[in-house]
mmCIF file of C-alpha atoms in Angstrom:
data_model
loop_
_atom_site.group_PDB
_atom_site.id
_atom_site.type_symbol
_atom_site.label_atom_id
_atom_site.label_comp_id
_atom_site.label_asym_id
_atom_site.label_seq_id
_atom_site.Cartn_x
_atom_site.Cartn_y
_atom_site.Cartn_z
ATOM 1 C CA MET W 168 129.554 -5.969 60.320
ATOM 2 C CA LYS W 169 128.229 -2.537 59.037
ATOM 3 C CA GLY W 170 129.931 0.860 60.675
ATOM 4 C CA TYR W 171 128.338 3.512 62.083
ATOM 5 C CA GLU W 172 127.734 6.260 60.137
ATOM 6 C CA VAL W 173 126.893 9.669 61.578
ATOM 7 C CA GLU W 174 124.585 11.551 59.323
ATOM 8 C CA ARG W 175 125.961 14.619 57.736
ATOM 9 C CA ALA W 176 123.018 17.473 57.468
ATOM 10 C CA ALA W 177 122.869 20.414 54.923
ATOM 11 C CA GLY W 178 121.482 23.380 56.280
ATOM 12 C CA MET W 179 120.025 24.358 59.703
ATOM 13 C CA PRO W 180 120.212 21.075 61.945
ATOM 14 C CA LEU W 181 117.029 20.133 63.025
ATOM 15 C CA ASN W 182 118.293 16.434 62.665
ATOM 16 C CA ALA W 183 120.170 15.517 65.879
ATOM 17 C CA ASN W 184 117.999 17.030 68.999
ATOM 18 C CA GLU W 185 120.294 19.488 69.856
ATOM 19 C CA ASP W 186 119.578 22.763 71.942
ATOM 20 C CA TRP W 187 119.164 25.497 68.807
ATOM 21 C CA ARG W 188 120.851 28.228 71.715
ATOM 22 C CA ASN W 189 124.607 28.355 72.811
ATOM 23 C CA LEU W 190 125.191 28.321 76.250
ATOM 24 C CA PRO W 191 124.527 31.336 78.018
ATOM 25 C CA GLU W 192 127.203 33.462 77.858
ATOM 26 C CA THR W 193 127.624 33.612 81.703
ATOM 27 C CA LEU W 194 128.323 30.045 81.772
ATOM 28 C CA VAL W 195 130.523 29.839 78.657
ATOM 29 C CA ARG W 196 132.601 32.762 80.699
ATOM 30 C CA LYS W 197 132.271 30.743 83.381
ATOM 31 C CA ILE W 198 133.725 27.429 81.455
ATOM 32 C CA ALA W 199 136.619 29.390 80.130
ATOM 33 C CA ALA W 200 138.057 30.384 83.787
ATOM 34 C CA ALA W 201 137.364 26.724 84.063
ATOM 35 C CA VAL W 202 139.567 25.660 81.271
ATOM 36 C CA THR W 203 142.497 27.894 82.012
ATOM 37 C CA GLU W 204 143.071 25.679 85.221
ATOM 38 C CA VAL W 205 143.147 22.901 83.519
ATOM 39 C CA ALA W 206 146.868 21.469 83.822
ATOM 40 C CA PHE W 207 147.589 20.515 80.204
ATOM 41 C CA ASN W 208 150.255 18.263 80.695
ATOM 42 C CA ARG W 209 148.884 15.651 82.939
ATOM 43 C CA TYR W 210 146.137 12.788 81.935
ATOM 44 C CA PRO W 211 142.438 13.607 83.449
ATOM 45 C CA ASP W 212 141.693 12.206 87.202
ATOM 46 C CA ASN W 213 140.727 9.036 85.870
ATOM 47 C CA ASP W 214 137.819 8.935 88.712
ATOM 48 C CA ALA W 215 135.908 12.354 87.873
ATOM 49 C CA THR W 216 135.827 13.059 91.033
ATOM 50 C CA ASP W 217 134.784 16.745 91.014
ATOM 51 C CA LEU W 218 132.552 15.766 87.702
ATOM 52 C CA ARG W 219 130.933 12.868 89.341
ATOM 53 C CA ALA W 220 129.752 14.853 92.574
ATOM 54 C CA ALA W 221 127.953 17.940 91.078
ATOM 55 C CA TYR W 222 126.176 14.960 89.161
ATOM 56 C CA ALA W 223 125.347 13.026 91.736
ATOM 57 C CA VAL W 224 123.898 16.654 93.479
ATOM 58 C CA TYR W 225 122.089 16.907 90.309
ATOM 59 C CA LEU W 226 120.492 13.928 89.992
ATOM 60 C CA GLY W 227 120.029 13.315 94.058
ATOM 61 C CA VAL W 228 122.352 10.201 94.429
ATOM 62 C CA GLN W 229 125.823 9.538 96.082
ATOM 63 C CA PRO W 230 128.630 9.937 94.133
ATOM 64 C CA THR W 231 129.573 6.391 94.612
ATOM 65 C CA GLU W 232 126.402 5.169 93.150
ATOM 66 C CA VAL W 233 127.317 7.166 89.659
ATOM 67 C CA ALA W 234 129.721 6.772 87.113
ATOM 68 C CA VAL W 235 130.732 9.380 83.722
ATOM 69 C CA GLY W 236 131.319 9.024 80.327
ATOM 70 C CA ASN W 237 132.640 10.141 76.857
ATOM 71 C CA GLY W 238 128.519 10.643 76.648
ATOM 72 C CA SER W 239 126.465 8.534 77.818
ATOM 73 C CA ASP W 240 127.084 6.518 74.310
ATOM 74 C CA GLU W 241 130.546 5.201 76.225
ATOM 75 C CA LEU W 242 128.851 3.952 78.607
ATOM 76 C CA LEU W 243 125.973 2.469 76.833
ATOM 77 C CA GLY W 244 128.503 0.779 74.837
ATOM 78 C CA LEU W 245 130.092 -0.577 78.157
ATOM 79 C CA MET W 246 127.070 -2.072 80.073
ATOM 80 C CA ILE W 247 126.029 -3.763 76.191
ATOM 81 C CA GLY W 248 128.913 -5.391 75.918
ATOM 82 C CA LEU W 249 129.793 -6.688 79.744
ATOM 83 C CA PHE W 250 125.780 -7.435 80.191
ATOM 84 C CA CYS W 251 125.617 -8.844 76.061
ATOM 85 C CA GLY W 252 128.915 -10.485 75.083
ATOM 86 C CA ARG W 253 127.485 -12.614 72.101
ATOM 87 C CA GLY W 254 124.407 -13.100 73.777
ATOM 88 C CA THR W 255 120.876 -11.520 73.242
ATOM 89 C CA LEU W 256 119.669 -7.411 74.151
ATOM 90 C CA MET W 257 116.067 -6.927 74.009
ATOM 91 C CA THR W 258 115.292 -3.364 72.845
ATOM 92 C CA MET W 259 112.299 -1.425 71.349
ATOM 93 C CA THR W 260 111.542 -0.919 67.848
ATOM 94 C CA PRO W 261 111.735 1.962 66.947
ATOM 95 C CA ASP W 262 114.602 3.176 69.118
ATOM 96 C CA PHE W 263 118.213 4.419 69.387
ATOM 97 C CA SER W 264 120.029 2.965 66.942
ATOM 98 C CA MET W 265 123.975 2.539 68.870
ATOM 99 C CA TYR W 266 122.036 0.117 70.854
ATOM 100 C CA ASP W 267 121.741 -2.345 67.861
ATOM 101 C CA TYR W 268 125.552 -0.751 66.810
ATOM 102 C CA TYR W 269 126.915 -1.975 70.321
ATOM 103 C CA VAL W 270 125.476 -5.250 70.365
ATOM 104 C CA ARG W 271 126.452 -6.252 67.177
ATOM 105 C CA PHE W 272 129.988 -5.070 67.364
ATOM 106 C CA HIS W 273 130.089 -7.374 70.250
ATOM 107 C CA GLY W 274 128.942 -10.469 68.078
ATOM 108 C CA GLY W 275 125.509 -10.476 70.249
ATOM 109 C CA THR W 276 121.850 -10.558 68.775
ATOM 110 C CA VAL W 277 119.283 -7.811 69.190
ATOM 111 C CA GLU W 278 115.329 -9.249 70.054
ATOM 112 C CA LYS W 279 113.171 -6.205 69.104
ATOM 113 C CA TYR W 280 109.665 -5.823 70.692
ATOM 114 C CA ASP W 281 107.379 -3.495 68.823
ATOM 115 C CA PRO W 282 105.026 -2.134 72.029
ATOM 116 C CA THR W 283 102.237 -0.251 70.041
ATOM 117 C CA THR W 284 99.357 -2.414 70.461
ATOM 118 C CA GLU W 285 100.768 -4.322 74.303
ATOM 119 C CA GLY W 286 102.841 -1.574 75.169
ATOM 120 C CA MET W 287 105.061 -2.396 78.427
ATOM 121 C CA ALA W 288 103.116 -5.159 79.301
ATOM 122 C CA GLY W 289 103.881 -7.020 76.481
ATOM 123 C CA PHE W 290 107.513 -5.618 76.963
ATOM 124 C CA ILE W 291 107.561 -7.443 80.001
ATOM 125 C CA ARG W 292 106.029 -10.585 78.513
ATOM 126 C CA ARG W 293 108.368 -10.879 75.687
ATOM 127 C CA ILE W 294 111.700 -10.408 77.714
ATOM 128 C CA ARG W 295 110.032 -13.414 80.291
ATOM 129 C CA LYS W 296 110.125 -15.400 77.463
ATOM 130 C CA THR W 297 113.170 -15.227 75.609
ATOM 131 C CA ARG W 298 115.403 -14.344 78.319
ATOM 132 C CA PRO W 299 117.992 -11.939 77.386
ATOM 133 C CA GLN W 300 120.749 -11.233 79.038
ATOM 134 C CA ALA W 301 119.782 -7.632 79.239
ATOM 135 C CA ALA W 302 117.513 -4.743 77.781
ATOM 136 C CA VAL W 303 117.834 -1.716 77.286
ATOM 137 C CA PHE W 304 114.807 1.344 76.119
ATOM 138 C CA SER W 305 115.145 5.066 75.820
ATOM 139 C CA ASN W 306 112.624 6.398 77.848
ATOM 140 C CA PRO W 307 111.636 9.198 76.668
ATOM 141 C CA ASN W 308 111.925 7.466 73.535
ATOM 142 C CA ASN W 309 113.752 8.046 70.491
ATOM 143 C CA PRO W 310 112.623 8.577 68.304
ATOM 144 C CA THR W 311 108.986 8.525 68.927
ATOM 145 C CA GLY W 312 108.815 10.350 71.855
ATOM 146 C CA HIS W 313 106.769 8.123 73.538
ATOM 147 C CA LEU W 314 106.846 7.969 77.514
ATOM 148 C CA TYR W 315 106.548 5.691 79.682
ATOM 149 C CA THR W 316 105.560 5.928 83.390
ATOM 150 C CA ARG W 317 107.478 5.683 86.554
ATOM 151 C CA ASP W 318 105.110 2.787 87.706
ATOM 152 C CA GLU W 319 105.231 1.255 84.217
ATOM 153 C CA VAL W 320 108.758 1.142 84.521
ATOM 154 C CA GLN W 321 108.944 -0.562 87.620
ATOM 155 C CA ALA W 322 106.993 -3.072 86.602
ATOM 156 C CA LEU W 323 109.765 -4.196 84.920
ATOM 157 C CA LEU W 324 111.621 -4.184 87.618
ATOM 158 C CA GLN W 325 110.024 -5.665 89.310
ATOM 159 C CA ALA W 326 109.083 -8.855 87.002
ATOM 160 C CA VAL W 327 112.662 -9.626 85.981
ATOM 161 C CA PRO W 328 114.751 -8.945 88.958
ATOM 162 C CA ASP W 329 117.920 -10.969 87.398
ATOM 163 C CA ILE W 330 118.070 -9.454 84.225
ATOM 164 C CA PRO W 331 119.932 -5.906 84.089
ATOM 165 C CA ILE W 332 117.432 -3.178 82.678
ATOM 166 C CA ILE W 333 118.922 -0.039 81.126
ATOM 167 C CA VAL W 334 116.712 2.671 81.635
ATOM 168 C CA ASP W 335 118.097 5.745 79.097
ATOM 169 C CA GLU W 336 117.208 8.699 79.793
ATOM 170 C CA ALA W 337 118.788 10.788 77.404
ATOM 171 C CA TYR W 338 115.301 13.309 77.405
ATOM 172 C CA MET W 339 113.591 12.985 81.086
ATOM 173 C CA GLU W 340 114.560 16.842 81.299
ATOM 174 C CA PHE W 341 111.483 17.595 79.041
ATOM 175 C CA SER W 342 109.216 14.629 80.325
ATOM 176 C CA ASP W 343 108.873 13.942 84.504
ATOM 177 C CA GLU W 344 108.961 10.406 85.038
ATOM 178 C CA SER W 345 112.245 9.283 86.063
ATOM 179 C CA VAL W 346 113.195 6.809 87.786
ATOM 180 C CA VAL W 347 116.675 7.533 89.249
ATOM 181 C CA ASP W 348 115.607 7.491 92.382
ATOM 182 C CA CYS W 349 114.473 4.205 92.498
ATOM 183 C CA ILE W 350 118.281 2.745 91.953
ATOM 184 C CA ASN W 351 118.673 1.541 95.563
ATOM 185 C CA ARG W 352 115.503 -0.390 95.083
ATOM 186 C CA TYR W 353 116.391 -2.207 91.995
ATOM 187 C CA PRO W 354 119.450 -3.791 91.964
ATOM 188 C CA ASN W 355 119.392 -4.552 88.249
ATOM 189 C CA LEU W 356 118.626 -0.827 87.605
ATOM 190 C CA TYR W 357 120.699 1.466 85.202
ATOM 191 C CA VAL W 358 119.829 4.880 83.832
ATOM 192 C CA THR W 359 121.659 7.163 81.991
ATOM 193 C CA ARG W 360 122.200 10.941 81.491
ATOM 194 C CA THR W 361 123.882 13.064 78.701
ATOM 195 C CA LEU W 362 124.476 16.450 78.903
ATOM 196 C CA SER W 363 123.850 16.572 75.240
ATOM 197 C CA LYS W 364 120.516 17.432 75.129
ATOM 198 C CA ALA W 365 118.690 19.465 77.908
ATOM 199 C CA MET W 366 122.094 20.695 79.491
ATOM 200 C CA GLY W 367 122.744 21.684 75.555
ATOM 201 C CA ALA W 368 126.567 21.219 76.288
ATOM 202 C CA ALA W 369 126.790 18.235 72.898
ATOM 203 C CA ALA W 370 130.192 18.979 72.363
ATOM 204 C CA ILE W 371 131.467 18.545 75.602
ATOM 205 C CA ARG W 372 130.422 14.780 75.432
ATOM 206 C CA VAL W 373 129.727 13.856 79.062
ATOM 207 C CA GLY W 374 127.233 11.505 80.239
ATOM 208 C CA ALA W 375 126.829 8.966 83.683
ATOM 209 C CA VAL W 376 124.870 6.428 84.311
ATOM 210 C CA ALA W 377 123.333 6.166 88.281
ATOM 211 C CA SER W 378 123.209 2.302 89.853
ATOM 212 C CA GLY W 379 123.499 1.180 92.866
ATOM 213 C CA ALA W 380 127.235 1.469 94.418
ATOM 214 C CA GLU W 381 128.473 -1.840 93.721
ATOM 215 C CA ASN W 382 127.087 -1.856 89.734
ATOM 216 C CA ILE W 383 129.016 1.302 89.501
ATOM 217 C CA SER W 384 132.277 0.030 91.519
ATOM 218 C CA TYR W 385 132.241 -2.602 88.931
ATOM 219 C CA LEU W 386 131.358 -0.941 85.626
ATOM 220 C CA ASN W 387 134.163 1.678 86.969
ATOM 221 C CA ARG W 388 136.796 -1.132 87.349
ATOM 222 C CA LEU W 389 136.139 -1.975 83.823
ATOM 223 C CA ARG W 390 135.746 1.110 81.762
ATOM 224 C CA VAL W 391 138.566 2.433 79.759
ATOM 225 C CA PRO W 392 140.533 4.727 81.488
ATOM 226 C CA TYR W 393 140.878 8.701 80.653
ATOM 227 C CA THR W 394 137.526 8.795 78.443
ATOM 228 C CA VAL W 395 136.366 12.315 79.818
ATOM 229 C CA ASN W 396 139.358 15.208 79.359
ATOM 230 C CA ARG W 397 140.199 17.498 81.547
ATOM 231 C CA MET W 398 138.506 20.142 80.004
ATOM 232 C CA SER W 399 135.916 18.466 79.325
ATOM 233 C CA GLN W 400 135.201 17.676 83.572
ATOM 234 C CA ALA W 401 135.497 20.885 83.951
ATOM 235 C CA ALA W 402 133.106 22.476 82.125
ATOM 236 C CA GLY W 403 130.536 19.767 83.068
ATOM 237 C CA VAL W 404 131.101 20.578 86.410
ATOM 238 C CA ALA W 405 130.478 24.224 85.474
ATOM 239 C CA ILE W 406 127.439 23.577 83.470
ATOM 240 C CA LEU W 407 126.243 21.419 86.509
ATOM 241 C CA SER W 408 126.664 23.895 89.098
ATOM 242 C CA GLU W 409 124.079 26.660 87.265
ATOM 243 C CA GLN W 410 120.476 24.108 87.027
ATOM 244 C CA ALA W 411 118.456 27.234 87.675
ATOM 245 C CA LEU W 412 119.817 28.772 84.585
ATOM 246 C CA LEU W 413 119.719 26.240 82.441
ATOM 247 C CA GLN W 414 116.179 25.463 83.907
ATOM 248 C CA GLU W 415 115.084 28.319 82.482
ATOM 249 C CA ARG W 416 116.345 27.067 79.338
ATOM 250 C CA ILE W 417 114.672 23.736 79.260
ATOM 251 C CA THR W 418 110.910 25.165 80.451
ATOM 252 C CA GLU W 419 110.959 27.459 77.449
ATOM 253 C CA THR W 420 112.058 24.510 75.069
ATOM 254 C CA ILE W 421 108.866 22.554 76.170
ATOM 255 C CA ALA W 422 106.966 25.347 76.298
ATOM 256 C CA ALA W 423 108.065 25.457 72.456
ATOM 257 C CA ARG W 424 107.864 21.878 71.619
ATOM 258 C CA ASP W 425 104.071 21.683 73.152
ATOM 259 C CA ALA W 426 103.076 24.963 71.365
ATOM 260 C CA LEU W 427 104.338 23.238 68.401
ATOM 261 C CA ARG W 428 102.786 20.257 69.048
ATOM 262 C CA GLU W 429 99.176 21.709 69.864
ATOM 263 C CA ARG W 430 98.954 23.769 66.408
ATOM 264 C CA LEU W 431 99.920 20.641 64.287
ATOM 265 C CA ALA W 432 97.338 18.636 66.049
ATOM 266 C CA GLY W 433 94.686 21.173 65.271
ATOM 267 C CA ALA W 434 95.976 21.328 61.835
ATOM 268 C CA ASN W 435 93.818 18.096 60.830
ATOM 269 C CA PHE W 436 96.010 16.696 58.260
ATOM 270 C CA ARG W 437 95.309 13.622 56.845
ATOM 271 C CA ARG W 438 98.474 12.467 55.243
ATOM 272 C CA LEU W 439 100.930 13.513 58.577
ATOM 273 C CA ALA W 440 100.590 12.157 61.458
ATOM 274 C CA PHE W 441 101.798 12.979 64.858
ATOM 275 C CA THR W 442 102.165 11.450 68.327
ATOM 276 C CA PRO W 443 102.446 13.261 71.685
ATOM 277 C CA SER W 444 106.264 13.693 72.307
ATOM 278 C CA GLY W 445 108.078 13.889 75.799
ATOM 279 C CA GLY W 446 111.714 14.795 73.993
ATOM 280 C CA ASN W 447 112.659 18.478 72.322
ATOM 281 C CA PHE W 448 111.148 16.828 69.041
ATOM 282 C CA ILE W 449 108.341 15.729 67.631
ATOM 283 C CA TYR W 450 107.552 12.731 65.894
ATOM 284 C CA GLY W 451 105.426 12.383 62.406
ATOM 285 C CA ARG W 452 104.713 9.511 59.557
ATOM 286 C CA ALA W 453 104.101 10.505 56.199
ATOM 287 C CA LEU W 454 101.233 8.432 55.494
ATOM 288 C CA ALA W 455 101.091 8.602 51.711
ATOM 289 C CA GLY W 456 104.450 8.471 50.978
ATOM 290 C CA GLN W 457 105.115 12.827 51.442
ATOM 291 C CA ASP W 458 108.876 13.311 50.969
ATOM 292 C CA VAL W 459 109.393 15.247 54.021
ATOM 293 C CA ALA W 460 113.377 15.308 53.515
ATOM 294 C CA ALA W 461 112.914 16.635 50.237
ATOM 295 C CA ALA W 462 110.638 19.445 51.322
ATOM 296 C CA PHE W 463 112.870 20.380 54.285
ATOM 297 C CA GLN W 464 116.112 20.011 52.541
ATOM 298 C CA ALA W 465 114.656 22.045 49.835
ATOM 299 C CA ALA W 466 114.005 25.263 52.393
ATOM 300 C CA GLY W 467 117.243 24.821 54.187
ATOM 301 C CA TYR W 468 116.789 22.285 56.793
ATOM 302 C CA ALA W 469 117.823 19.291 57.875
ATOM 303 C CA VAL W 470 115.427 16.714 59.479
ATOM 304 C CA ARG W 471 115.439 13.124 60.445
ATOM 305 C CA VAL W 472 113.918 10.651 58.600
ATOM 306 C CA PHE W 473 113.294 7.524 59.126
ATOM 307 C CA PRO W 474 112.746 4.084 56.051
ATOM 308 C CA ASP W 475 109.397 3.950 57.280
ATOM 309 C CA GLY W 476 108.076 6.694 56.614
ATOM 310 C CA GLY W 477 108.994 8.602 59.947
ATOM 311 C CA PHE W 478 110.495 11.460 60.229
ATOM 312 C CA ARG W 479 111.698 13.638 63.981
ATOM 313 C CA ILE W 480 112.274 17.138 63.929
ATOM 314 C CA THR W 481 113.481 19.233 66.454
ATOM 315 C CA VAL W 482 111.905 22.025 67.941
ATOM 316 C CA ALA W 483 113.562 25.262 67.911
ATOM 317 C CA ASP W 484 113.021 29.411 68.546
ATOM 318 C CA ALA W 485 109.441 30.427 67.513
ATOM 319 C CA GLU W 486 110.262 31.757 64.084
ATOM 320 C CA THR W 487 111.543 28.632 63.299
ATOM 321 C CA ASN W 488 109.092 26.437 64.606
ATOM 322 C CA GLU W 489 106.626 28.646 62.366
ATOM 323 C CA ARG W 490 108.837 28.156 59.588
ATOM 324 C CA ILE W 491 108.843 23.888 60.781
ATOM 325 C CA PHE W 492 104.831 24.274 60.492
ATOM 326 C CA GLU W 493 104.553 26.216 56.757
ATOM 327 C CA ILE W 494 106.423 23.549 55.690
ATOM 328 C CA LEU W 495 104.648 20.787 56.680
ATOM 329 C CA GLN W 496 101.628 22.259 55.473
ATOM 330 C CA MET W 497 103.298 22.527 52.261
ATOM 331 C CA VAL W 498 103.852 18.773 52.163
ATOM 332 C CA GLU W 499 100.037 17.960 53.820
ATOM 333 C CA GLU W 500 99.187 19.895 50.365
ATOM 334 C CA ALA W 501 100.914 18.495 47.903
ATOM 335 C CA VAL W 502 99.749 16.506 45.350
#
């Protein structure tokens, strides 16, 4: 199989949906103090007791209802391998490319659904018809930013109660339609989260999955041990304890996203089209073959582009967002 290739960007990175700011200095000092207490000669706490407890408080669930991993990627890979094996995984198109990688790594197949015309209702019908071993989708969607409502996701869970449904909420802090509070209502529900996006802590590679206690016990028994190192556990606990501070930054990011999106909507572009986004990014399509990547690269920025003409740009500070708009204007006006 083809291996997964990490994109190596030249220029200011607007391609990975990272926070444009480092963590606040007060929080960095708190993490540094916690790391000084780490016993480097000892293996990590395999149960990640403190980190799971902190994540449980943040998500409003019990520690027994949370498993943590080396980023949510590890947990997604674990669940796809366990649920699907050599079977079929249903997902959407476009969606997070790692879903494809994990299912093919285990020798399974990917069934993709395009929600453009029939939305969640069509996704439900397709799952009922094909009966995959599991289904996974990002909400808000990566890369389009499309957001499904709680009611839509719950309709899916009710329609196929015997099929594991993984809802990847990596960007849900930038929206408000989470179903994490539904994990005990739907035994087939698994919700993943990460500290890499809204929390601005991509460097430490910490993610979580919330589900019913029996489901989490099963995952914890079968996952690889010691995947979250002691330093990341300590940092994760410190970060999750400072939600008031981080929520201010999340609010700033949402405001920056919405301001840029409104600016683009008001520009009446004809060669570029943009869709509403529930993430910390904007998504657009080049309708006439403009080379968006080349324009940004020439200006010293890296953005994510897709073979079908789509492109995704991480929002940033006001000055950078103004530059993003200017570059897109130049792309629009290019002959």
